[in-house]
Coordinates of C-alpha atoms in Angstrom, one line a residue:
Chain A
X1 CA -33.2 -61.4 28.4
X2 CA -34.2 -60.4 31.8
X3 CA -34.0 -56.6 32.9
X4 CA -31.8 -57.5 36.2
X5 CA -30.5 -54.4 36.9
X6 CA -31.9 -54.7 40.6
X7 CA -30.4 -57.2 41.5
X8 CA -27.0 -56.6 42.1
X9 CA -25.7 -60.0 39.5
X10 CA -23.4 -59.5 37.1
X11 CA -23.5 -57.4 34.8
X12 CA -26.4 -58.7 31.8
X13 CA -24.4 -59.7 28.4
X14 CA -26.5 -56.5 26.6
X15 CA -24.5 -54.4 28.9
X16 CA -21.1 -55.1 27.8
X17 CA -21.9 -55.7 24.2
X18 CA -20.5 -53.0 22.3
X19 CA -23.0 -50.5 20.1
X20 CA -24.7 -47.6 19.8
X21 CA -23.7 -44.7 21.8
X22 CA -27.6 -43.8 22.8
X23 CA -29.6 -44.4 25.9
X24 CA -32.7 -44.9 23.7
X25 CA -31.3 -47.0 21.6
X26 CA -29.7 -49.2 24.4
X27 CA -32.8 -49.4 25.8
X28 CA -35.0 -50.0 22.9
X29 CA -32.9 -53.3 22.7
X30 CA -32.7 -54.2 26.6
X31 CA -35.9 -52.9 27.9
X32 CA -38.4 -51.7 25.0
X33 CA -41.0 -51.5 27.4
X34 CA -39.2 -48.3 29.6
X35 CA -39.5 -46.5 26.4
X36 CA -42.6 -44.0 26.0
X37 CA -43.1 -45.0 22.4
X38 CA -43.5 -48.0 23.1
X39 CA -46.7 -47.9 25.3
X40 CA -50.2 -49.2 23.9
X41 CA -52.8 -46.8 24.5
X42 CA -56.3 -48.6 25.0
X43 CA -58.9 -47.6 22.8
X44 CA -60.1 -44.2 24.2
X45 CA -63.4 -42.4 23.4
X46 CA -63.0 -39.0 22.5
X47 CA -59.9 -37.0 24.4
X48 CA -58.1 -38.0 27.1
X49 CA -58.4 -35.3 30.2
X50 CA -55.2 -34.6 31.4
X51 CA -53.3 -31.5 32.2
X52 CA -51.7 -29.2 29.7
X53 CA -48.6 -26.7 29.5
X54 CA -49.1 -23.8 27.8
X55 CA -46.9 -21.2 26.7
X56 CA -43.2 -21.1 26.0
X57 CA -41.2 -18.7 24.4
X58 CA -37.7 -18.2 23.0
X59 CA -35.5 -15.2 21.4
X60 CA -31.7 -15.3 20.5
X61 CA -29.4 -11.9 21.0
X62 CA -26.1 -11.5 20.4
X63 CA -24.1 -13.9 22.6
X64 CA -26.9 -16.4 23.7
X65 CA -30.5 -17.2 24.0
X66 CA -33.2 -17.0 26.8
X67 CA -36.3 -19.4 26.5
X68 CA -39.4 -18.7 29.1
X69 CA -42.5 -20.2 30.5
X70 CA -45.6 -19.4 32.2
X71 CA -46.3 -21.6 35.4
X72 CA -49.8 -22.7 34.2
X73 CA -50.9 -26.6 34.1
X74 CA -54.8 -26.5 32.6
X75 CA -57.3 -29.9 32.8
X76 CA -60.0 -28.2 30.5
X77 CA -61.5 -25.3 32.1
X78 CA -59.8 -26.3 35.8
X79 CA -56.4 -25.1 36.4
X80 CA -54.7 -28.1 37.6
X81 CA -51.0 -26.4 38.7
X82 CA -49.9 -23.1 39.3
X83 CA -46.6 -23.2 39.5
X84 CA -45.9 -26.4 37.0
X85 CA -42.0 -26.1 35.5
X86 CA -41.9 -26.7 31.9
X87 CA -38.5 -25.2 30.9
X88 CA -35.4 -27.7 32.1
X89 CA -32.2 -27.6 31.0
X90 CA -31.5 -30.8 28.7
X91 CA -27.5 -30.4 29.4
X92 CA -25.0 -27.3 29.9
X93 CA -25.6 -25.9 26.8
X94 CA -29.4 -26.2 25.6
X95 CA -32.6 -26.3 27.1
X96 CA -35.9 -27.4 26.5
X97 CA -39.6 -26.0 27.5
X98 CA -42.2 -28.4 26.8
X99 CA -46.4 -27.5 25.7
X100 CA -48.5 -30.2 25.6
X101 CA -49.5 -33.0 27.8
X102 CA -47.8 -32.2 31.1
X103 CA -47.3 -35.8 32.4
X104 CA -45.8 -37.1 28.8
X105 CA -43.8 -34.0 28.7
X106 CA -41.5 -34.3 31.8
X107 CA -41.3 -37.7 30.7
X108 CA -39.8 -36.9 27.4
X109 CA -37.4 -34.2 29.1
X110 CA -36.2 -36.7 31.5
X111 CA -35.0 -39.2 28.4
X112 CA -34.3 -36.4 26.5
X113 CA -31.7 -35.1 29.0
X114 CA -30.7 -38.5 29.8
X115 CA -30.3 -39.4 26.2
X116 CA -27.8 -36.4 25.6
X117 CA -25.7 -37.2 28.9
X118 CA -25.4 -40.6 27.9
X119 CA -23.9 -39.9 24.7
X120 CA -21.5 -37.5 26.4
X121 CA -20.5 -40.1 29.0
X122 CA -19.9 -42.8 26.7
X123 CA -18.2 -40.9 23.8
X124 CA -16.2 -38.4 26.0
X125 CA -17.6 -35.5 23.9
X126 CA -20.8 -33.6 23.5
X127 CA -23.3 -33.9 20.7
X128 CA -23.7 -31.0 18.0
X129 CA -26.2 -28.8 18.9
X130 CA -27.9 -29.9 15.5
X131 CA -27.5 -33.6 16.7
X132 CA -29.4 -32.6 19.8
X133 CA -32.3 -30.9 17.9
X134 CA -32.5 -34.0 15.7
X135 CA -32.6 -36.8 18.5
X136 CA -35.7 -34.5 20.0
X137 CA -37.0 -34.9 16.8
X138 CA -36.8 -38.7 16.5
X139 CA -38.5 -38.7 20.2
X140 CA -41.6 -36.3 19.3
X141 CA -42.0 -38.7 16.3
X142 CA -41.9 -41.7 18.7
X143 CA -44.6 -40.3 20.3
X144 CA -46.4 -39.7 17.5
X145 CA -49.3 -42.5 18.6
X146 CA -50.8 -41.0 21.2
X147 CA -50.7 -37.1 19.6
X148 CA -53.0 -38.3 17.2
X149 CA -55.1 -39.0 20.3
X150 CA -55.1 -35.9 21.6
X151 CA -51.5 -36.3 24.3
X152 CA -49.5 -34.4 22.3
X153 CA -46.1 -32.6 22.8
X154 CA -44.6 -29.8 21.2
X155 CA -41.6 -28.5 22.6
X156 CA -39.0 -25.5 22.2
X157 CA -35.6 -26.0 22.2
X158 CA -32.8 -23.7 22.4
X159 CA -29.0 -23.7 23.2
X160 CA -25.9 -22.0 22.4
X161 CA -23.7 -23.7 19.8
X162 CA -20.5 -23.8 20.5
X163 CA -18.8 -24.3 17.1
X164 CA -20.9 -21.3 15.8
X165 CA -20.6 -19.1 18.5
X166 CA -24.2 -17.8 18.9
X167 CA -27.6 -19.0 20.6
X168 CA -30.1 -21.1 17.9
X169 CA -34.0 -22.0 18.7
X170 CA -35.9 -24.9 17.3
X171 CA -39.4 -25.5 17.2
X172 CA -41.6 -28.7 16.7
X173 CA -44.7 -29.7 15.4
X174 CA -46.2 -32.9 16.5
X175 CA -45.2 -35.5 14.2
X176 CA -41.1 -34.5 15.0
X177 CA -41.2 -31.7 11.6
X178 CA -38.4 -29.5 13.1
X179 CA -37.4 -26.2 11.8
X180 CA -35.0 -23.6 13.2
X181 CA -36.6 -20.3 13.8
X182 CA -34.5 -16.9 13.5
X183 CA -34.7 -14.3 16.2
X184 CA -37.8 -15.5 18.3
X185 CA -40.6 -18.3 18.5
X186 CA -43.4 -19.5 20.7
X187 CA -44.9 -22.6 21.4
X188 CA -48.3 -23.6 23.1
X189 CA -51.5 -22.2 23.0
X190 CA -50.6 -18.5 24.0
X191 CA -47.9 -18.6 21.5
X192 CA -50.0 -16.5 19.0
X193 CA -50.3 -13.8 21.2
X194 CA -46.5 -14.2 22.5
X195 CA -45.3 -13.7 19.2
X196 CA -47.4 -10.8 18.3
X197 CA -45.8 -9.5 21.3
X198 CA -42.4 -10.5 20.5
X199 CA -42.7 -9.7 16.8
X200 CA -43.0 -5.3 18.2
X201 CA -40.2 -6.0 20.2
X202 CA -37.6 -7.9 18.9
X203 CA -34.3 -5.9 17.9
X204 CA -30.9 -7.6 16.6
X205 CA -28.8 -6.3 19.5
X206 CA -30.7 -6.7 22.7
X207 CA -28.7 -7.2 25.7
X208 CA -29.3 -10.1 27.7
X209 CA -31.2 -8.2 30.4
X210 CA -33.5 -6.3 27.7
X211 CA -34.0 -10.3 26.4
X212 CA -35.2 -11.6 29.4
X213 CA -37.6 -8.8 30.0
X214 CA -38.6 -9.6 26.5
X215 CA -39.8 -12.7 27.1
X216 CA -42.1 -11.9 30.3
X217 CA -43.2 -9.1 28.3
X218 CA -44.5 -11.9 25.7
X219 CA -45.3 -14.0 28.5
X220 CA -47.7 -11.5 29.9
X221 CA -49.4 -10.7 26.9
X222 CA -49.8 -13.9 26.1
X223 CA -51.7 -14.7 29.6
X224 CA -53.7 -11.3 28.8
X225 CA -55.0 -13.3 25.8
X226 CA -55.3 -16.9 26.6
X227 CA -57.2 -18.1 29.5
X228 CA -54.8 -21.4 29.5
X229 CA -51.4 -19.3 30.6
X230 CA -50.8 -18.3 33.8
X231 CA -49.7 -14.7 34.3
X232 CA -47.4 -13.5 37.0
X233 CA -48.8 -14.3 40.3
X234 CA -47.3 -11.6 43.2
X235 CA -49.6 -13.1 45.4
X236 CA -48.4 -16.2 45.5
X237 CA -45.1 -15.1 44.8
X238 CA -45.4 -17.6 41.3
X239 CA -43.3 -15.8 38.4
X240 CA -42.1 -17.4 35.0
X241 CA -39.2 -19.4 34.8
X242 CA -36.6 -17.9 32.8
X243 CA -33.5 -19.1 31.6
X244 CA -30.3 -17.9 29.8
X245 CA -28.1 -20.1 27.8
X246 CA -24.5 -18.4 26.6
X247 CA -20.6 -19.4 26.0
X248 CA -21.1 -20.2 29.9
X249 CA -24.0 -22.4 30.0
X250 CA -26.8 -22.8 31.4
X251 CA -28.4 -20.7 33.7
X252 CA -32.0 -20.3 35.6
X253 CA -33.2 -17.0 36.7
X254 CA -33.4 -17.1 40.4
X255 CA -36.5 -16.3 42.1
X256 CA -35.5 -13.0 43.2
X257 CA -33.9 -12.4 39.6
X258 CA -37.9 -13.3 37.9
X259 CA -39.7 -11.5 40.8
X260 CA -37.8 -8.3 39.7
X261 CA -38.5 -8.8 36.2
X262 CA -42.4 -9.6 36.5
X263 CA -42.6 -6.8 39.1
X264 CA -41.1 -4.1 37.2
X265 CA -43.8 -5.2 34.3
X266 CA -46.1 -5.4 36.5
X267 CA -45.9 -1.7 37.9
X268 CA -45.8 -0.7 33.8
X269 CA -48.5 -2.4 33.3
X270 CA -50.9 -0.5 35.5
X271 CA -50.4 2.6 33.7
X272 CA -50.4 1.0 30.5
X273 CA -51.9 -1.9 30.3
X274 CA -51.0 -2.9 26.7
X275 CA -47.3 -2.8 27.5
X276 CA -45.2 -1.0 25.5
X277 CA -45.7 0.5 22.3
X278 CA -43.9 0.0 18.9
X279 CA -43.7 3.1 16.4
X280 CA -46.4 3.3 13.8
X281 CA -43.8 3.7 11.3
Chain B
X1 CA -6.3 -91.1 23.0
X2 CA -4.4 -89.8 26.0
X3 CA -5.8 -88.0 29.0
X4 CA -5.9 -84.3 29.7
X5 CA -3.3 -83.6 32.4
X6 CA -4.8 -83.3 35.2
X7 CA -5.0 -79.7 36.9
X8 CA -5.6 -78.8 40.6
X9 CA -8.1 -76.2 41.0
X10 CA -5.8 -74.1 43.4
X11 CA -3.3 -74.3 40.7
X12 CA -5.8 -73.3 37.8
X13 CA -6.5 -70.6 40.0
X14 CA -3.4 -69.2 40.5
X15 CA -2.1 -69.5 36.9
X16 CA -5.2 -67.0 35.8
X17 CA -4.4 -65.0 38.7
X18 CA -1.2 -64.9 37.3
X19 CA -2.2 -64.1 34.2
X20 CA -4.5 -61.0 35.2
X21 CA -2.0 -59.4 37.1
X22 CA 0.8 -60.0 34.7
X23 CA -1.4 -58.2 32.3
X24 CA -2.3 -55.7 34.4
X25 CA 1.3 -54.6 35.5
X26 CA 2.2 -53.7 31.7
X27 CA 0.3 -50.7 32.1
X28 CA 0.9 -47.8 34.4
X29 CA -0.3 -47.5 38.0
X30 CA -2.8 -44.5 38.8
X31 CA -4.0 -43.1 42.2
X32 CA -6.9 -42.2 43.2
X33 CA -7.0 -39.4 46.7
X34 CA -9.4 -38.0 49.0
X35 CA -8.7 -33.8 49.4
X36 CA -11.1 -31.9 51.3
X37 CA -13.8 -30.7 48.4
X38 CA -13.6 -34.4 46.9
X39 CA -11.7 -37.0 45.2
X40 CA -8.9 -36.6 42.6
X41 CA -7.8 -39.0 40.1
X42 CA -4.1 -39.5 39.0
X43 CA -2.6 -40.8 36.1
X44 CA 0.1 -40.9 34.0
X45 CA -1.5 -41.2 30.4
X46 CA 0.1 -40.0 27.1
X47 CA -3.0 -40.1 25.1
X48 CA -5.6 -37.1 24.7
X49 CA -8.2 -39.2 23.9
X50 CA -8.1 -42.4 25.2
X51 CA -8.9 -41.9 29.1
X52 CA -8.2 -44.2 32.0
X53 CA -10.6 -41.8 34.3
X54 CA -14.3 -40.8 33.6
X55 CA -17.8 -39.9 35.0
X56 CA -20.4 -42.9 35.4
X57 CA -22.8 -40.7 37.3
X58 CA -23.5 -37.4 39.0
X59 CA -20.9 -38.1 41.7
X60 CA -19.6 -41.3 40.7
X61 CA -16.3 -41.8 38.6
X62 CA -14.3 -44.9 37.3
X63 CA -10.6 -45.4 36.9
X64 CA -9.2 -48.7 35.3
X65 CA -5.1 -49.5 35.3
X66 CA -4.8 -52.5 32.5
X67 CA -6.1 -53.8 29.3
X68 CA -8.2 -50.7 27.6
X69 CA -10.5 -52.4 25.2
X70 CA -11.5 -54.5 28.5
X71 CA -12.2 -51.7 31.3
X72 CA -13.9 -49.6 28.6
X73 CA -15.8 -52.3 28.0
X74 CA -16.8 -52.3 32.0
X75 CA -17.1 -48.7 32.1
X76 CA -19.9 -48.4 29.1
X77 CA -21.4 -51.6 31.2
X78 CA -21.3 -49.1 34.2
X79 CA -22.7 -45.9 32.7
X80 CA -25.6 -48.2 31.1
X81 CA -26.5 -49.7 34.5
X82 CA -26.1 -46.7 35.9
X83 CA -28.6 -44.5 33.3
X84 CA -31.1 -47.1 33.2
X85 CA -31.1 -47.5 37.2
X86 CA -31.6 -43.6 37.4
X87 CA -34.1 -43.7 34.8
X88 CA -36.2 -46.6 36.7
X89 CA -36.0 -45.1 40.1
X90 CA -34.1 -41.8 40.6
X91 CA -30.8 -40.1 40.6
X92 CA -30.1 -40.5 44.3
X93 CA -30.9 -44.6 44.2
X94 CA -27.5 -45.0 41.7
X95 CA -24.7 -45.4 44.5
X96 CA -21.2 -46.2 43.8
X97 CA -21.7 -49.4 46.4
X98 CA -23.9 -50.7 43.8
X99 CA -22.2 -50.2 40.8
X100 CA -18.9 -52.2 42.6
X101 CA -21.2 -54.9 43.6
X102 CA -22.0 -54.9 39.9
X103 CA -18.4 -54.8 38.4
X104 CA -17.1 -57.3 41.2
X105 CA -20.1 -59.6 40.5
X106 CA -19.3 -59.1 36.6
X107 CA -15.1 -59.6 37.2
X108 CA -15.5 -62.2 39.5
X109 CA -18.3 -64.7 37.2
X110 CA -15.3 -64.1 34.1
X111 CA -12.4 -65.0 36.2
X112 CA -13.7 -68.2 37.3
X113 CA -15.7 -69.4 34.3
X114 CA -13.1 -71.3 32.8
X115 CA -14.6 -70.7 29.3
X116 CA -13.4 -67.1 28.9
X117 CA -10.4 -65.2 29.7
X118 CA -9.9 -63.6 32.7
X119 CA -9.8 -59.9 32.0
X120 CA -6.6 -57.7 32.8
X121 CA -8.0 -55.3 34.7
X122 CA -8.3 -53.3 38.2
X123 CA -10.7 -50.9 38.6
X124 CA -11.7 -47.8 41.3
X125 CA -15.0 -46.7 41.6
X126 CA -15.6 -43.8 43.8
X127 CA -18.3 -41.4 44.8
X128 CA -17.8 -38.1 46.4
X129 CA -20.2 -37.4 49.3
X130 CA -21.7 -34.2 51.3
X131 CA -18.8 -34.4 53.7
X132 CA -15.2 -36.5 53.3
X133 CA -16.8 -38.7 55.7
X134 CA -19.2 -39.8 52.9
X135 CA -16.5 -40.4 50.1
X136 CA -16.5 -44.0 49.1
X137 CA -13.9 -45.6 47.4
X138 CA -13.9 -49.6 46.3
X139 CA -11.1 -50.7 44.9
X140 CA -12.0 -54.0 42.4
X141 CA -8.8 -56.5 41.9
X142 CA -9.2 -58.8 38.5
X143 CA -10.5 -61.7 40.7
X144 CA -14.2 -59.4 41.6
X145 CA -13.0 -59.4 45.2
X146 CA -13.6 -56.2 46.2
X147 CA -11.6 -53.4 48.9
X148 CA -13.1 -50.6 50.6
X149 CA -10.6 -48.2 50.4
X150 CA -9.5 -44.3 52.7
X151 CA -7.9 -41.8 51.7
X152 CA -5.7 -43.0 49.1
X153 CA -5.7 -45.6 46.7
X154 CA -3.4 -47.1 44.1
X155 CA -4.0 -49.6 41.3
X156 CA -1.7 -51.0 38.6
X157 CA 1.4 -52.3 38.3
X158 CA 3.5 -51.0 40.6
X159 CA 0.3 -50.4 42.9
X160 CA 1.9 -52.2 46.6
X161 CA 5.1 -49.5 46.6
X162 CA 2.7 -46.4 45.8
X163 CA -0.3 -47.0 47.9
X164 CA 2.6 -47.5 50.8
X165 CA 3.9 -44.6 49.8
X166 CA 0.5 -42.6 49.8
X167 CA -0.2 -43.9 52.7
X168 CA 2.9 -42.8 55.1
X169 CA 1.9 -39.7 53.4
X170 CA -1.5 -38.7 52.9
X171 CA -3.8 -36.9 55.3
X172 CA -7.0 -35.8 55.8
X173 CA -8.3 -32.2 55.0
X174 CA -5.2 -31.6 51.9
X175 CA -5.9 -28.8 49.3
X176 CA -6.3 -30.2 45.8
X177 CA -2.7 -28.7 45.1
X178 CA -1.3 -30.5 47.9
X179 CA -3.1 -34.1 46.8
X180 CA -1.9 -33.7 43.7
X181 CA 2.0 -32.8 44.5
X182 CA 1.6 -35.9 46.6
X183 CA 0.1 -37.9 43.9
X184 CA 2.5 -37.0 41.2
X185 CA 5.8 -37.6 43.7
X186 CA 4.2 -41.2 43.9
X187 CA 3.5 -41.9 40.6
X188 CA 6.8 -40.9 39.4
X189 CA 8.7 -42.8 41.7
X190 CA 10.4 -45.5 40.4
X191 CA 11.0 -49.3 42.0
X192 CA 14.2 -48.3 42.8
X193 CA 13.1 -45.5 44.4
X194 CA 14.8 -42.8 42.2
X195 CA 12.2 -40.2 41.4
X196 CA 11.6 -39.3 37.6
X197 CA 10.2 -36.4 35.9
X198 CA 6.6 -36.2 34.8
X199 CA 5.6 -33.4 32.4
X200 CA 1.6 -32.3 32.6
X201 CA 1.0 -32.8 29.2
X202 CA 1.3 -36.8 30.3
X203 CA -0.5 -36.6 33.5
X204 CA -4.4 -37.2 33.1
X205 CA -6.1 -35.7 36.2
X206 CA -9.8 -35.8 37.1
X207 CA -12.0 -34.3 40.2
X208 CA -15.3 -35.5 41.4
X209 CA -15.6 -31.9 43.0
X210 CA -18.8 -31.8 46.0
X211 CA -18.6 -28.1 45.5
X212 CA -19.1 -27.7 41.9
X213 CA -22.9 -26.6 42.0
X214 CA -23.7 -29.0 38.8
X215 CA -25.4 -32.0 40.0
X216 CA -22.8 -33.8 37.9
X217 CA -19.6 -33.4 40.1
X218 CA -16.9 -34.8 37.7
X219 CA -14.7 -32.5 35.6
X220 CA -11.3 -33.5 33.8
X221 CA -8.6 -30.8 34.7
X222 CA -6.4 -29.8 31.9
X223 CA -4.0 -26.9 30.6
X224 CA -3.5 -24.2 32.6
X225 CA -5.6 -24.7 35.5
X226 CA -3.4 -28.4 35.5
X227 CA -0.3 -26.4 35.4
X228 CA -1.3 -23.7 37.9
X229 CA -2.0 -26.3 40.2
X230 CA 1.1 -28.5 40.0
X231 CA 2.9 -25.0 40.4
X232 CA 1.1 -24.7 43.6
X233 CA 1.5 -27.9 45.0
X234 CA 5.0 -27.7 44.2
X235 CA 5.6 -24.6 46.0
X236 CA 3.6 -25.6 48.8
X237 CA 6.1 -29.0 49.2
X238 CA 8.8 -26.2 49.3
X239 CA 7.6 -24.3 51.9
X240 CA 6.0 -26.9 54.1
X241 CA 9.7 -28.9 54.0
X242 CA 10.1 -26.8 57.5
X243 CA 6.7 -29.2 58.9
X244 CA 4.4 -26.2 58.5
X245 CA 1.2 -26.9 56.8
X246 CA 1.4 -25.7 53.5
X247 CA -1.7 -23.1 53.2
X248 CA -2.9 -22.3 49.8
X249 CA -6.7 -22.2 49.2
X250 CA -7.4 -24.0 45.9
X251 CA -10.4 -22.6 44.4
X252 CA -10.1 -23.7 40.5

């Protein structure tokens, strides 16, 4: 069957056939080739060069979650991007920040967020948060090919479920292995550090403010650590891109809202440059 | 063996016709109205679930009057062309001109293929734009021809007497309260002209809203914010019986 969606015929017969309620799906049967899965790699020697995402972070607290990125795109030793976006919103309630292979990455986003407006469209009502976290699954999987060649992606997602009230996080590996994770979790290469951080300051009843400092607290010591994330940058005016997600959605940080954050940090920092201290005991 | 009866095509033609819109009038006419932060959709609809209005894309929606398992056929046709056209190119290249060319091309190839049926169906297809002057609307008879519509637009059965009736009485630049009130009094009108009574809880009303800051401008109104609204508009009808314009900013 041909793909003559542009032209402006009628309507090809795959269109009105009645079935699956998914954008992949429907597409796996029209146009297989649109699908990222689907793509043959050519024999490659060693590792592909391309740029990489590094560190994203997540923590829950009572009413919602906040995820986080640094703004750091790395090609090796070469930082390709300062200011690269890796956390997107994948509908009004969840979001997703993406490590790995920048340019596979976005791609998988843009299906992914496609995927899960699709299903809303068609069946008048949202997917499950779990649903969600399980069709991200079934697309890291997909992609499975080329990680074993060194383009692989490992996103975070987090959203808000609505039928149990709180925020949730789940975290990847690269062949799809999902697992929710309680409290916090970091992805990328300056998760370890992230989560060192995150593991001295994690309490069960943060507000969302003391959360989203939190997170660019963990951000920052993660960039201390690991030359691959991008710290905040006041002279460029480049801060990490944080995002809330509670009963009311969605919501990104504004510039203004990050600057303040990082800056306040920032001025910490310079007397302390560890960041803050836990108790011994 | 005897002959087929021999059929003239006007005549084939106008028996399908016939047909479609026969169809189509058993269901209930719905309206579709520009108001000055987008478009609203109006219908009268006794089920919860089972919509006659819904979001194709970011600023397009679809409303169907006639045969449901056929238009929701179209519509899942239209959110699939849609999707996959944003997904090859970009959000902004899906355009509700495109999507009407689709469904007319689609209507029209089924009404005159003499295999199948013709389907029982009239559809709207609007986008909201920056500015009113931007709103499309395309109205899309069983037949694929296709209508660019104003302001107001009716399709169903009883679709010639309310789109009159809209059109004495719509203007430009209404509140969302005032479209509606206007909407309702039409829909509930009946061929006699005696006016009936339409409680919300049977009235299925939709916005494509340019102000909502989600790129995705369609939002079903329901409950309270449905009731609030028709309280409005009704008291606004009241007060602007005098010829005043009936203020009342109508934000959510």
């Amino acid at each position: 069957m041909e793909a003559n969606t542009r032209s402006t015929g009628r309507l090809p017969a795959a269109f009105l056939t009645p079935g699956s309620s998914s954008f992949m799906d429907f597409l796996a049967e029209h146009q297989p080739e649109l699908l990222p899965g689907n793509r043959q790699l050519p024999p490659v020697q060693g590792v592909v060069e391309a740029p990489h995402g590094t560190t994203i972070v997540a923590v829950t607290f009572p009413g919602g979650v906040v995820l986080a990125g640094d703004r750091r795109a790395t090609m090796g030793n070469v930082i390709a991007q300062r200011d690269i976006e890796k956390v997107f919103p994948a509908d009004e309630y969840s979001a997703v920040g993406i490590a790995g292979t920048a340019g596979l990455a976005v791609e998988m986003v843009k299906l992914f967020q496609l995927e899960l407006e699709h299903f809303e469209k068609v069946e008048g009502t949202q997917l499950s948060l779990e649903g969600k976290a399980n069709r991200l699954s079934t697309m890291i999987r997909s992609n499975l090919g080329m990680a074993m060649q060194g383009l692989a992606v490992v996103p975070l997602f987090a959203g808000y479920d609505v039928d149990r009230g709180k925020g949730r996080i789940f975290s990847y590996d690269v062949t799809g292995g999902r697992s929710e994770e309680q409290s916090y979790a970091a992805t990328g290469s300056g998760s370890v550090f992230a989560r060192g951080a995150m593991k001295k300051l994690f309490r069960d009843d943060l507000t969302e403010a003391e959360a989203t400092t939190l997170v660019v607290q963990a951000l920052y010591d993660a960039a201390d650590d690991d030359s691959a994330t991008g710290g905040p940058d006041v002279a460029r005016r480049i801060y990490p891109i944080v995002t809330v997600i509670t009963e009311d959605g969605f919501r990104r940080l504004t510039d203004d809202e990050g600057a303040e954050i990082a800056r306040s940090i920032l001025e910490r920092r310079l007397e302390h440059p560890d960041g803050p201290r836990a108790a011994l005991l | 063996m005897s002959t087929p009866f021999y059929v003239s095509p006007q005549q084939a033609m106008a028996d399908r016709a016939e047909y479609a819109r026969k169809g189509i009038a058993r269901g209930r006419s719905l309206v579709v109205l520009q108001y000055t932060d987008g478009i609203v959709f109006v219908g009268e609809n006794p089920s919860r679930a089972l919509h006659k209005f819904s979001e194709i894309y970011d600023r397009i929606g679809f409303a169907a009057a006639g045969k449901y398992n056929e238009y929701e056929n179209l519509r899942i046709g239209g959110v699939r062309y849609a999707d996959l056209r944003g997904y090859t190119y970009d959000r902004d290249d899906v355009t509700a001109r495109g999507l009407a060319n689709v469904y007319a091309q689609t209507l029209g190839t089924i009404f005159s293929s003499s295999g199948e049926k013709p389907y029982e169906v009239e559809l709207v297809v609007a986008e909201v734009g920056e500015t009113p002057e931007q709103d499309q609307m395309y109205r899309l008879p069983h037949d694929g021809s296709i209508v660019d519509e104003h302001g107001s637009v009716a399709v169903g059965g009883n679709a010639e007497q309310i789109s009159s009736y809209l059109d004495q009485r719509h203007r430009d630049g209404m509140s969302l309260a005032e479209a509606l009130q206007l909407a309702v009094q039409a829909l509930s009108r009946d061929t006699n002209g005696s006016q009936r009574e339409i409680p919300a809880e049977r009235l299925e009303v939709a916005v494509l809203d340019r102000t909502r800051p989600q790129k995705r401008k369609f939002k079903r109104i329901t409950g309270g914010q449905l009731s609030r609204l028709l309280e409005r508009g009704a008291a606004g009808a009241a007060e602007s019986g005098t010829g005043s314009d009936a203020a009342g900013s109508d934000e959510e």
